[in-house]
PDB file of C-alpha atoms in Angstrom:
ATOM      1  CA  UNK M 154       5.086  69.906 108.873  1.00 78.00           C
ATOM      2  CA  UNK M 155       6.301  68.121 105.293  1.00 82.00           C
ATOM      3  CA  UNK M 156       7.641  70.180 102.759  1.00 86.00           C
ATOM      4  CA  UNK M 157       6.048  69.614  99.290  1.00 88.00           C
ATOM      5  CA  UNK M 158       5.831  70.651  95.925  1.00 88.00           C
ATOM      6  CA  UNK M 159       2.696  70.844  93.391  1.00 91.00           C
ATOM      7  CA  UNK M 160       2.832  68.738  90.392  1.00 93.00           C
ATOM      8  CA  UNK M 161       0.407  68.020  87.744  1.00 92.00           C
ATOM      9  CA  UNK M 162       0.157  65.698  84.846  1.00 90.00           C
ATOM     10  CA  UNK M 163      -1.794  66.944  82.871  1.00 85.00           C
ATOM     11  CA  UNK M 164      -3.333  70.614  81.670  1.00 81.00           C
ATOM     12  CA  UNK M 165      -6.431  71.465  83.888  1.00 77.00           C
ATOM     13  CA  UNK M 166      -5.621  67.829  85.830  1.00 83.00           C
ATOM     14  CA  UNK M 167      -5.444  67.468  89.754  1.00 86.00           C
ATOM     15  CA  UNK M 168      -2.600  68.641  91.611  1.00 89.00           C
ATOM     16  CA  UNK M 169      -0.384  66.031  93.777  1.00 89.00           C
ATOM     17  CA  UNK M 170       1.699  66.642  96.620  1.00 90.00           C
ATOM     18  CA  UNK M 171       5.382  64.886  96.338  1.00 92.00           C
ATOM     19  CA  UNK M 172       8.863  64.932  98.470  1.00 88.00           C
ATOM     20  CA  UNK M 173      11.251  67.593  96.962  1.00 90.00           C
ATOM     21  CA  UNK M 174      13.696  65.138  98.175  1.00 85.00           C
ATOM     22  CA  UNK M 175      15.987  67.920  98.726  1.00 87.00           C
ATOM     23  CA  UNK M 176      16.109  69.115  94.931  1.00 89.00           C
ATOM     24  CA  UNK M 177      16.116  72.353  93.992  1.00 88.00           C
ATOM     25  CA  UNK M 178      12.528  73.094  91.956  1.00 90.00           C
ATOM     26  CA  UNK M 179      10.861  76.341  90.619  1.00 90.00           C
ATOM     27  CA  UNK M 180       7.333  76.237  89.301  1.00 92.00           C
ATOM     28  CA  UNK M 181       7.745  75.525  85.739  1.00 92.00           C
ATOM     29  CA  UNK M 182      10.554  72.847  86.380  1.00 93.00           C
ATOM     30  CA  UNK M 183       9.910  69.500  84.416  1.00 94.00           C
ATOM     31  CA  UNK M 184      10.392  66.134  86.868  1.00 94.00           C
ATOM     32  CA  UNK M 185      10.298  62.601  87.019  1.00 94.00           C
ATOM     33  CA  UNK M 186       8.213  61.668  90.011  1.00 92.00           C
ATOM     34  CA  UNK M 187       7.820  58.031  91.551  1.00 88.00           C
ATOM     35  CA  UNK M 188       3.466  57.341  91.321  1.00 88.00           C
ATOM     36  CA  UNK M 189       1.511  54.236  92.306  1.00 83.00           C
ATOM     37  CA  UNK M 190       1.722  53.484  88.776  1.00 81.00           C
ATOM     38  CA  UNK M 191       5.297  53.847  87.950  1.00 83.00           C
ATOM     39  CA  UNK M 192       7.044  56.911  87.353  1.00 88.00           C
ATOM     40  CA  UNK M 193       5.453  59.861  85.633  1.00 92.00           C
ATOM     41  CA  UNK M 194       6.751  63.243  83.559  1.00 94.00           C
ATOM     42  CA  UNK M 195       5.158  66.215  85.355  1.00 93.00           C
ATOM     43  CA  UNK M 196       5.505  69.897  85.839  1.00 93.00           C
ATOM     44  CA  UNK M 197       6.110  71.774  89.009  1.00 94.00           C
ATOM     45  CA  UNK M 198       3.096  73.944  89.572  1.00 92.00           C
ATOM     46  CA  UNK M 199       3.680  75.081  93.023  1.00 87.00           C
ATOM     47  CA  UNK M 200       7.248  75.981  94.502  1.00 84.00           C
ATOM     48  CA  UNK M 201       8.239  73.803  97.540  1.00 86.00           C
ATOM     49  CA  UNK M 202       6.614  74.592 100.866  1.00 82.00           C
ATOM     50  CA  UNK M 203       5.269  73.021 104.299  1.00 82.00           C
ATOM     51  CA  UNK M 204       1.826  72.291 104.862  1.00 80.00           C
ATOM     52  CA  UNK M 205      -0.440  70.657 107.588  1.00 80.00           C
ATOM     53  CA  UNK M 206       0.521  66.520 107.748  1.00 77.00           C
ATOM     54  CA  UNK M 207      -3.558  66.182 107.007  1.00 75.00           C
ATOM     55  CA  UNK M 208      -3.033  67.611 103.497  1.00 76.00           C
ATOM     56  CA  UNK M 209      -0.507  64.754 102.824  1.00 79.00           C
ATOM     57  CA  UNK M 210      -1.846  61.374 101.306  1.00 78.00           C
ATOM     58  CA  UNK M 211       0.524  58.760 102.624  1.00 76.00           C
ATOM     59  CA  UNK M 212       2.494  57.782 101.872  1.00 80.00           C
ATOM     60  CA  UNK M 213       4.508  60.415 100.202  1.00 85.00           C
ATOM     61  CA  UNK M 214       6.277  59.899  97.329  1.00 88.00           C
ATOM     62  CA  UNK M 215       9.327  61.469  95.671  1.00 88.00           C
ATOM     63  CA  UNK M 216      10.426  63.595  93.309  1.00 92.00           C
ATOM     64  CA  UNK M 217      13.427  61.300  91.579  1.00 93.00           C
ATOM     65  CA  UNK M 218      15.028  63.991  89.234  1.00 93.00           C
ATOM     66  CA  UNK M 219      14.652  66.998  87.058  1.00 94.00           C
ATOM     67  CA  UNK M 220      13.322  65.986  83.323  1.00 95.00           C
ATOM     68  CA  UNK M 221      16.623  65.563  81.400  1.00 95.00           C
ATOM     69  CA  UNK M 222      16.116  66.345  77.401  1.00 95.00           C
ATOM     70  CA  UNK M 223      16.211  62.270  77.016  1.00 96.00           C
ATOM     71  CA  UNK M 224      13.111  62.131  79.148  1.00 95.00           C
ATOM     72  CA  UNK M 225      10.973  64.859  77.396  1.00 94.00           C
ATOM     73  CA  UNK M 226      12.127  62.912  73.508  1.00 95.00           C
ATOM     74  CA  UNK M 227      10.595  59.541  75.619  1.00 94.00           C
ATOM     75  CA  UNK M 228       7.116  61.579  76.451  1.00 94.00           C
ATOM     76  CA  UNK M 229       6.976  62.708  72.733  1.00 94.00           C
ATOM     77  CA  UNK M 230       7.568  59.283  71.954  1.00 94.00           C
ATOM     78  CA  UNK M 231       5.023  57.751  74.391  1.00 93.00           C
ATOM     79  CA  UNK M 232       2.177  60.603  72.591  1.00 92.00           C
ATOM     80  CA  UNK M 233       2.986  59.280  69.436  1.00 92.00           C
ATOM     81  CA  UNK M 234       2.716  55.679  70.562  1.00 93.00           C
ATOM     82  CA  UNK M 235      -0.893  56.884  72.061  1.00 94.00           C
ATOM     83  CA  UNK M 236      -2.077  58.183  68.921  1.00 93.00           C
ATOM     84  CA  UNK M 237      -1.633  54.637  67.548  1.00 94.00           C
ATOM     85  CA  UNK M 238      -2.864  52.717  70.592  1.00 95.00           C
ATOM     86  CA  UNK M 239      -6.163  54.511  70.126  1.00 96.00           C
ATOM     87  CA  UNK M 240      -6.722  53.429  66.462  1.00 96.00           C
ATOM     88  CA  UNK M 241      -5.404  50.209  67.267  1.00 96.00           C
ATOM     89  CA  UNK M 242      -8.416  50.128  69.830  1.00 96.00           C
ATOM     90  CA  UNK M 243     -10.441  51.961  67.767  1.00 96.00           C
ATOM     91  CA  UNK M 244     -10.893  48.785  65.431  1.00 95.00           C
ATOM     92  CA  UNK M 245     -10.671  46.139  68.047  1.00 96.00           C
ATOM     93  CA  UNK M 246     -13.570  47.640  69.490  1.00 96.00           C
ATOM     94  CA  UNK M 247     -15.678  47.309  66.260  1.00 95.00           C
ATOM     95  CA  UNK M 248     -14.682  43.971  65.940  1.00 95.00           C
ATOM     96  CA  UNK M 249     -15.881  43.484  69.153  1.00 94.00           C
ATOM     97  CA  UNK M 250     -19.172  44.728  68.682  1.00 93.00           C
ATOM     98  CA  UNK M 251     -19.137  46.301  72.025  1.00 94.00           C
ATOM     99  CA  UNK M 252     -21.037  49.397  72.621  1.00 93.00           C
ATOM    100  CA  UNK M 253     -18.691  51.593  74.142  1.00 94.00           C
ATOM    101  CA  UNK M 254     -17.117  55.030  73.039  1.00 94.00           C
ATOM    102  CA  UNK M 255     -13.029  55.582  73.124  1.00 96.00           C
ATOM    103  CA  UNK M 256     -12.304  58.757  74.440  1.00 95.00           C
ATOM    104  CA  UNK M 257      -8.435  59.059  75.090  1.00 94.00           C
ATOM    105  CA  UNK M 258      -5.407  56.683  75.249  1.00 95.00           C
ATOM    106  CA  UNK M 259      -2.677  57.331  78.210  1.00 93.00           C
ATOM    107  CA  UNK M 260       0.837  55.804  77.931  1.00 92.00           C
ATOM    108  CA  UNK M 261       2.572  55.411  81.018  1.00 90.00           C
ATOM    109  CA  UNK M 262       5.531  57.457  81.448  1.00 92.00           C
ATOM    110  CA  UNK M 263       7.726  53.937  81.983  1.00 87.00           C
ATOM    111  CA  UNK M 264       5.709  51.874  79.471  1.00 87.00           C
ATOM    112  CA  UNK M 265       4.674  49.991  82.000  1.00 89.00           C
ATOM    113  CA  UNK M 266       0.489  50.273  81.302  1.00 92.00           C
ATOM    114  CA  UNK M 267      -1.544  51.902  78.454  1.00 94.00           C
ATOM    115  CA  UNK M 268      -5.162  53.125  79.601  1.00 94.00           C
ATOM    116  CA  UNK M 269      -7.661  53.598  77.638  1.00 96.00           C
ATOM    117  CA  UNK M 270     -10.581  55.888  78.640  1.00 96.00           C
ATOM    118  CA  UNK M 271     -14.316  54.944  77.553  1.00 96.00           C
ATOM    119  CA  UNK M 272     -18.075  55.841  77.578  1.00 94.00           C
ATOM    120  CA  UNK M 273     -20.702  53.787  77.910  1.00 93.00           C
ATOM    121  CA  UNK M 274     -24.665  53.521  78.841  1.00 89.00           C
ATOM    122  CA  UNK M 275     -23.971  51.127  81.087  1.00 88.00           C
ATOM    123  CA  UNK M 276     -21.775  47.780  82.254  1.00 90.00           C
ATOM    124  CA  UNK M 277     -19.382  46.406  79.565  1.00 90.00           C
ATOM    125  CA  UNK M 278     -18.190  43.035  79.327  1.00 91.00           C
ATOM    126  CA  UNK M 279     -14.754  43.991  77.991  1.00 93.00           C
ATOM    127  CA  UNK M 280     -12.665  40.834  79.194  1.00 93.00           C
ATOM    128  CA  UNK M 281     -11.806  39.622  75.297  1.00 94.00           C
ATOM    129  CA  UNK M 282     -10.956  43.023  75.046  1.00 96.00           C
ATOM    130  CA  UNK M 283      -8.213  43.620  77.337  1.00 95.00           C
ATOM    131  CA  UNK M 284      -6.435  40.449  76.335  1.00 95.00           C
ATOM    132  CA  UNK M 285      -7.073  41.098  72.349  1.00 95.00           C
ATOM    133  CA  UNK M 286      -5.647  44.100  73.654  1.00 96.00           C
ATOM    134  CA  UNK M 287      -2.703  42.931  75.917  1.00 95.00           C
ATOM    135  CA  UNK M 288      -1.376  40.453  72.907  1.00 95.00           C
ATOM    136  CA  UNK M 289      -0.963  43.482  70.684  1.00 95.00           C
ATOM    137  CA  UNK M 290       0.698  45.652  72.513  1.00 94.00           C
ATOM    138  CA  UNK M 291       2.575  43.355  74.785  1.00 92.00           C
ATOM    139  CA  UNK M 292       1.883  45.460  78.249  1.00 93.00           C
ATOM    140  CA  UNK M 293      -0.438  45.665  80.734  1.00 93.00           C
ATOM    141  CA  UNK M 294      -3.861  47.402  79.804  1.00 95.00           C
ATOM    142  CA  UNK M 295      -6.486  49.130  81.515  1.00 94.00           C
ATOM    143  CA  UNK M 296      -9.733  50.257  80.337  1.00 95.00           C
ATOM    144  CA  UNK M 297     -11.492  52.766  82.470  1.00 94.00           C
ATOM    145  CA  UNK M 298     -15.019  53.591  82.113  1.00 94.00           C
ATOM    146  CA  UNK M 299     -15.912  58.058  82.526  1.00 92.00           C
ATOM    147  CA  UNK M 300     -18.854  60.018  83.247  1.00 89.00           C
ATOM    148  CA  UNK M 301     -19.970  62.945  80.475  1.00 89.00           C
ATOM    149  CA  UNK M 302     -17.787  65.772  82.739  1.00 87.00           C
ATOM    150  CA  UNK M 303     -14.639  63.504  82.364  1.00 88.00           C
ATOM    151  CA  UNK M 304     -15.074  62.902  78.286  1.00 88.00           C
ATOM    152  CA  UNK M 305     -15.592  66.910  77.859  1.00 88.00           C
ATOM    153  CA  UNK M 306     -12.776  67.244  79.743  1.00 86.00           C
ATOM    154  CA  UNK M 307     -10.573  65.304  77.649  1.00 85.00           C
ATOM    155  CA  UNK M 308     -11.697  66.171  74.751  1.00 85.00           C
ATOM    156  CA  UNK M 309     -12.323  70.317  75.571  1.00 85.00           C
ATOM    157  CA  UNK M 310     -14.230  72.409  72.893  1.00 88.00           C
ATOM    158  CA  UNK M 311     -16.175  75.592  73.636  1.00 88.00           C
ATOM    159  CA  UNK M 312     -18.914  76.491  75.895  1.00 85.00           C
ATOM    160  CA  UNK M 313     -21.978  79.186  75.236  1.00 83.00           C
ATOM    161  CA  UNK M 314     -19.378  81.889  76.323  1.00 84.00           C
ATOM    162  CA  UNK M 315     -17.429  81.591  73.329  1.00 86.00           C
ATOM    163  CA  UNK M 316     -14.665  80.289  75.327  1.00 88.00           C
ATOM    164  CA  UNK M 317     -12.891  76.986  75.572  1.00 88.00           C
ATOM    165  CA  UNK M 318     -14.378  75.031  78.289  1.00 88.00           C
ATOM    166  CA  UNK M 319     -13.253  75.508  82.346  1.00 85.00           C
ATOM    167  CA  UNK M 320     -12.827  71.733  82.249  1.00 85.00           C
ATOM    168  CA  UNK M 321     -10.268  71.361  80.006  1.00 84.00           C
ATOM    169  CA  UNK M 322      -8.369  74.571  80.365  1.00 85.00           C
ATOM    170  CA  UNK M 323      -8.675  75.305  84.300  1.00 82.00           C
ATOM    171  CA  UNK M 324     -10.693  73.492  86.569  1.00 80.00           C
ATOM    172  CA  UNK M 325      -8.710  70.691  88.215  1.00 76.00           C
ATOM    173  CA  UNK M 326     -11.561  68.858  90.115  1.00 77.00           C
ATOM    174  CA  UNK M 327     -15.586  68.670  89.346  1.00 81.00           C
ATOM    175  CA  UNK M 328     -17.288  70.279  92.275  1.00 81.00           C
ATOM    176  CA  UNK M 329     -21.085  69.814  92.910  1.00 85.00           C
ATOM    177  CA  UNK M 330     -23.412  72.357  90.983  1.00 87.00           C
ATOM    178  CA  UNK M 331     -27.324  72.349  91.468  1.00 85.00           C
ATOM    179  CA  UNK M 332     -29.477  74.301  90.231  1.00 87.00           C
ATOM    180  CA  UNK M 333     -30.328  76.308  93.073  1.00 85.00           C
ATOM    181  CA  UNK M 334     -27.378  78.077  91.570  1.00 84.00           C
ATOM    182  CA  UNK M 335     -29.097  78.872  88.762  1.00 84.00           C
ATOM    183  CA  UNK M 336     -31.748  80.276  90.549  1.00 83.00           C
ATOM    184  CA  UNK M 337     -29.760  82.500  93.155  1.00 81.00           C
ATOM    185  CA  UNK M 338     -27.918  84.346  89.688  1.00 79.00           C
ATOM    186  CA  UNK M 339     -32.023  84.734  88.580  1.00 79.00           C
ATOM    187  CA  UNK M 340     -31.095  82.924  85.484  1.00 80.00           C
ATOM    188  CA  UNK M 341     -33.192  81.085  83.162  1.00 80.00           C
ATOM    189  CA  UNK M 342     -34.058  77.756  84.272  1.00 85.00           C
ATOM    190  CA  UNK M 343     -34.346  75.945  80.609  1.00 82.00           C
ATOM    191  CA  UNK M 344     -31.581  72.981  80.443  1.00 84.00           C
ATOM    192  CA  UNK M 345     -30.220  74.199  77.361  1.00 82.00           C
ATOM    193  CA  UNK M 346     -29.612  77.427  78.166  1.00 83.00           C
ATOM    194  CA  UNK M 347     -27.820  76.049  81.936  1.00 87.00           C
ATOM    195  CA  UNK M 348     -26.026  72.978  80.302  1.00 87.00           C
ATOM    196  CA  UNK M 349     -22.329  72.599  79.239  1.00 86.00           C
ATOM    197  CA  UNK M 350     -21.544  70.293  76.249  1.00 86.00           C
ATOM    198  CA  UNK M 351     -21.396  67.489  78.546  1.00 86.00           C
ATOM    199  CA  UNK M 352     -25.279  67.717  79.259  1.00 86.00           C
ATOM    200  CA  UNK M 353     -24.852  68.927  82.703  1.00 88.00           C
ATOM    201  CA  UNK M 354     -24.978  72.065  84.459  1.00 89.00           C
ATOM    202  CA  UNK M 355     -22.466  74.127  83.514  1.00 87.00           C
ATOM    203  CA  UNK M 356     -19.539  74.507  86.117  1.00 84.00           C
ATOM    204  CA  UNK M 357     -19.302  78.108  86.276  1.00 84.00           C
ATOM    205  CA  UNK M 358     -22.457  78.234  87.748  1.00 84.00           C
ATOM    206  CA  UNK M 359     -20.890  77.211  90.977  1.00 83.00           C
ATOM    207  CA  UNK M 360     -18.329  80.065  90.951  1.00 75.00           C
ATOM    208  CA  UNK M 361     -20.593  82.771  89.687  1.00 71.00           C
ATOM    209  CA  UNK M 362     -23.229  81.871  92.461  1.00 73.00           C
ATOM    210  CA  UNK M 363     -20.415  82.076  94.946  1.00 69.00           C
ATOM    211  CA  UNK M 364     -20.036  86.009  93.938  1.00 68.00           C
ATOM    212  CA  UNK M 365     -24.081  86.423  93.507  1.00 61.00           C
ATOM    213  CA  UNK M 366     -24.943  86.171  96.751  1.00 61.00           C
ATOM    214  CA  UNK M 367     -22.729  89.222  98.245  1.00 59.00           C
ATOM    215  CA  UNK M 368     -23.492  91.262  95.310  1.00 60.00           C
ATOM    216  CA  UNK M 369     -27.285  91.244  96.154  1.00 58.00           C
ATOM    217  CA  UNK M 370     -26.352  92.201  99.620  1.00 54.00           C
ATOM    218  CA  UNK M 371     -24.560  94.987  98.578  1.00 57.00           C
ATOM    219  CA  UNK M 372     -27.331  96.020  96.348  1.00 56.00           C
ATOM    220  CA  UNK M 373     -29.946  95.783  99.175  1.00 55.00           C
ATOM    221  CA  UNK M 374     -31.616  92.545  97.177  1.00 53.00           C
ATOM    222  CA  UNK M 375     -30.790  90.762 100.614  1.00 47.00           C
ATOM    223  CA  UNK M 376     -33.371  92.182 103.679  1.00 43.00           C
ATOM    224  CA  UNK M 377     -33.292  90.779 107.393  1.00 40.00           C
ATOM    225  CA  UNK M 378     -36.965  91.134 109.460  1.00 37.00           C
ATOM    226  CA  UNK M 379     -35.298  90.363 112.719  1.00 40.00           C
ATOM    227  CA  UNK M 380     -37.456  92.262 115.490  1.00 38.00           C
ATOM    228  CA  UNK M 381     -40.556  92.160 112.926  1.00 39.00           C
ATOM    229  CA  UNK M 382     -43.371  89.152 113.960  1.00 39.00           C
ATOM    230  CA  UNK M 383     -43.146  86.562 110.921  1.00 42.00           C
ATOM    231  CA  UNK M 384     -40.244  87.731 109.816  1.00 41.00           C
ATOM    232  CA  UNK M 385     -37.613  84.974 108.294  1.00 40.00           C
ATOM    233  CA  UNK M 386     -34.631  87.377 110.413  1.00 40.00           C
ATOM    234  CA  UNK M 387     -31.918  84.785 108.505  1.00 39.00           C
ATOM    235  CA  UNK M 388     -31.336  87.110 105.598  1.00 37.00           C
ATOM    236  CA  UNK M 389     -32.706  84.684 102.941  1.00 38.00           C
ATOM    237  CA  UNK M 390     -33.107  85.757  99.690  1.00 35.00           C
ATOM    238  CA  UNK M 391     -35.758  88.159  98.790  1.00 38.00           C
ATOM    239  CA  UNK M 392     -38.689  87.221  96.602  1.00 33.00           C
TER     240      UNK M 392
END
């Protein structure tokens, strides 16, 4: 089995398996890891440890050092330089005229790219864009169009709870919510009352309905009819 270690990019982002490459890491260790886009300043999130060859993407890349002090001045450097790329963009868009909202500007750890994340209602022609774009800041540019979850993400806030969104503070991937969710918890069905800023069903729905369900068998809200004629005998839910 490969050893690995956790690292994420960002807060509440996806964690990615890399090659210790025989470096010593703790969780909570900076690094410089080797990506498919270049290298990248991350934080260990999960000590070093073997797990099943499926779990691996390949193929997998290494960690190349601990962060030095040089490398974290670079990354405040780099947020700086996204604060300007984004009002940079900002205008170009306007000028434009294209119908599309900026989101978030990413700088490459290396320099070696500068995405910029959008909305939109639908296609965008942004061709002129990228090489209005690409003349300014003499690098390669992406633009990258998101979905409602992926813009509340970045951009975080608070939910009905009172408390900052899952999205932005916790949750490192989206996973399905419907609203027979909603109706499991015996919650109010009105959209505004289920929705998250984004619009859509709120994600803790999914992890509330996975505790619902045992609850109401422990409180006897759960019945089986096996042995009765008619009966359902697969312990749905009661009505």
């Amino acid at each position: 089995m490969p050893s690995v270690v956790g690292v994420r990019f960002k807060r509440a982002g996806k964690v990615y398996y890399f090659d210790p490459a025989q470096i010593d890491l703790q969780k909570g260790d900076q690094v410089i890891v080797e990506t498919a886009r270049g290298l990248e300043y991350g934080e260990v999130v999960s000590s070093i440890r073997e797990v099943q060859a499926e779990e691996v993407v390949a193929p997998l890349k290494a960690v190349v050092r601990k962060a030095t002090p040089e490398d974290a001045i670079q990354l405040a450097e780099n947020k700086g330089k996204e604060e300007e790329a984004f009002k940079v963009a900002a205008e170009r868009i306007a000028a434009h005229g294209l119908q599309m909202k900026l989101i978030d500007v990413e700088h490459t750890f290396d320099g070696s790219k500068i995405i910029f994340y959008f909305t939109a209602d639908g296609r965008v022609d942004f061709r002129e864009l990228v090489k209005d774009l690409a003349s300014i800041f003499r690098t390669r540019i992406e633009l990258r169009q998101i979905g409602v979850r992926d813009e509340a993400k970045m951009l975080g806030g608070l939910g009905t709870c009172g408390r900052a969104l899952c999205c932005s503070t916790f949750l490192g991937d989206f996973a399905p919510v419907s609203i027979k969710m909603a109706k499991e918890q015996n919650l109010s069905l009105n959209p505004g009352k289920i929705s998250g800023l984004c619009g859509r069903l709120m994600c803790c729905l999914r992890y509330e309905s996975e505790m619902a369900l045992p609850e109401r068998v422990n409180q006897g809200d759960v019945h089986s009819t096996q042995g009765k004629t008619g009966g359902h005998g697969d312990g749905r839910l009661g009505r």
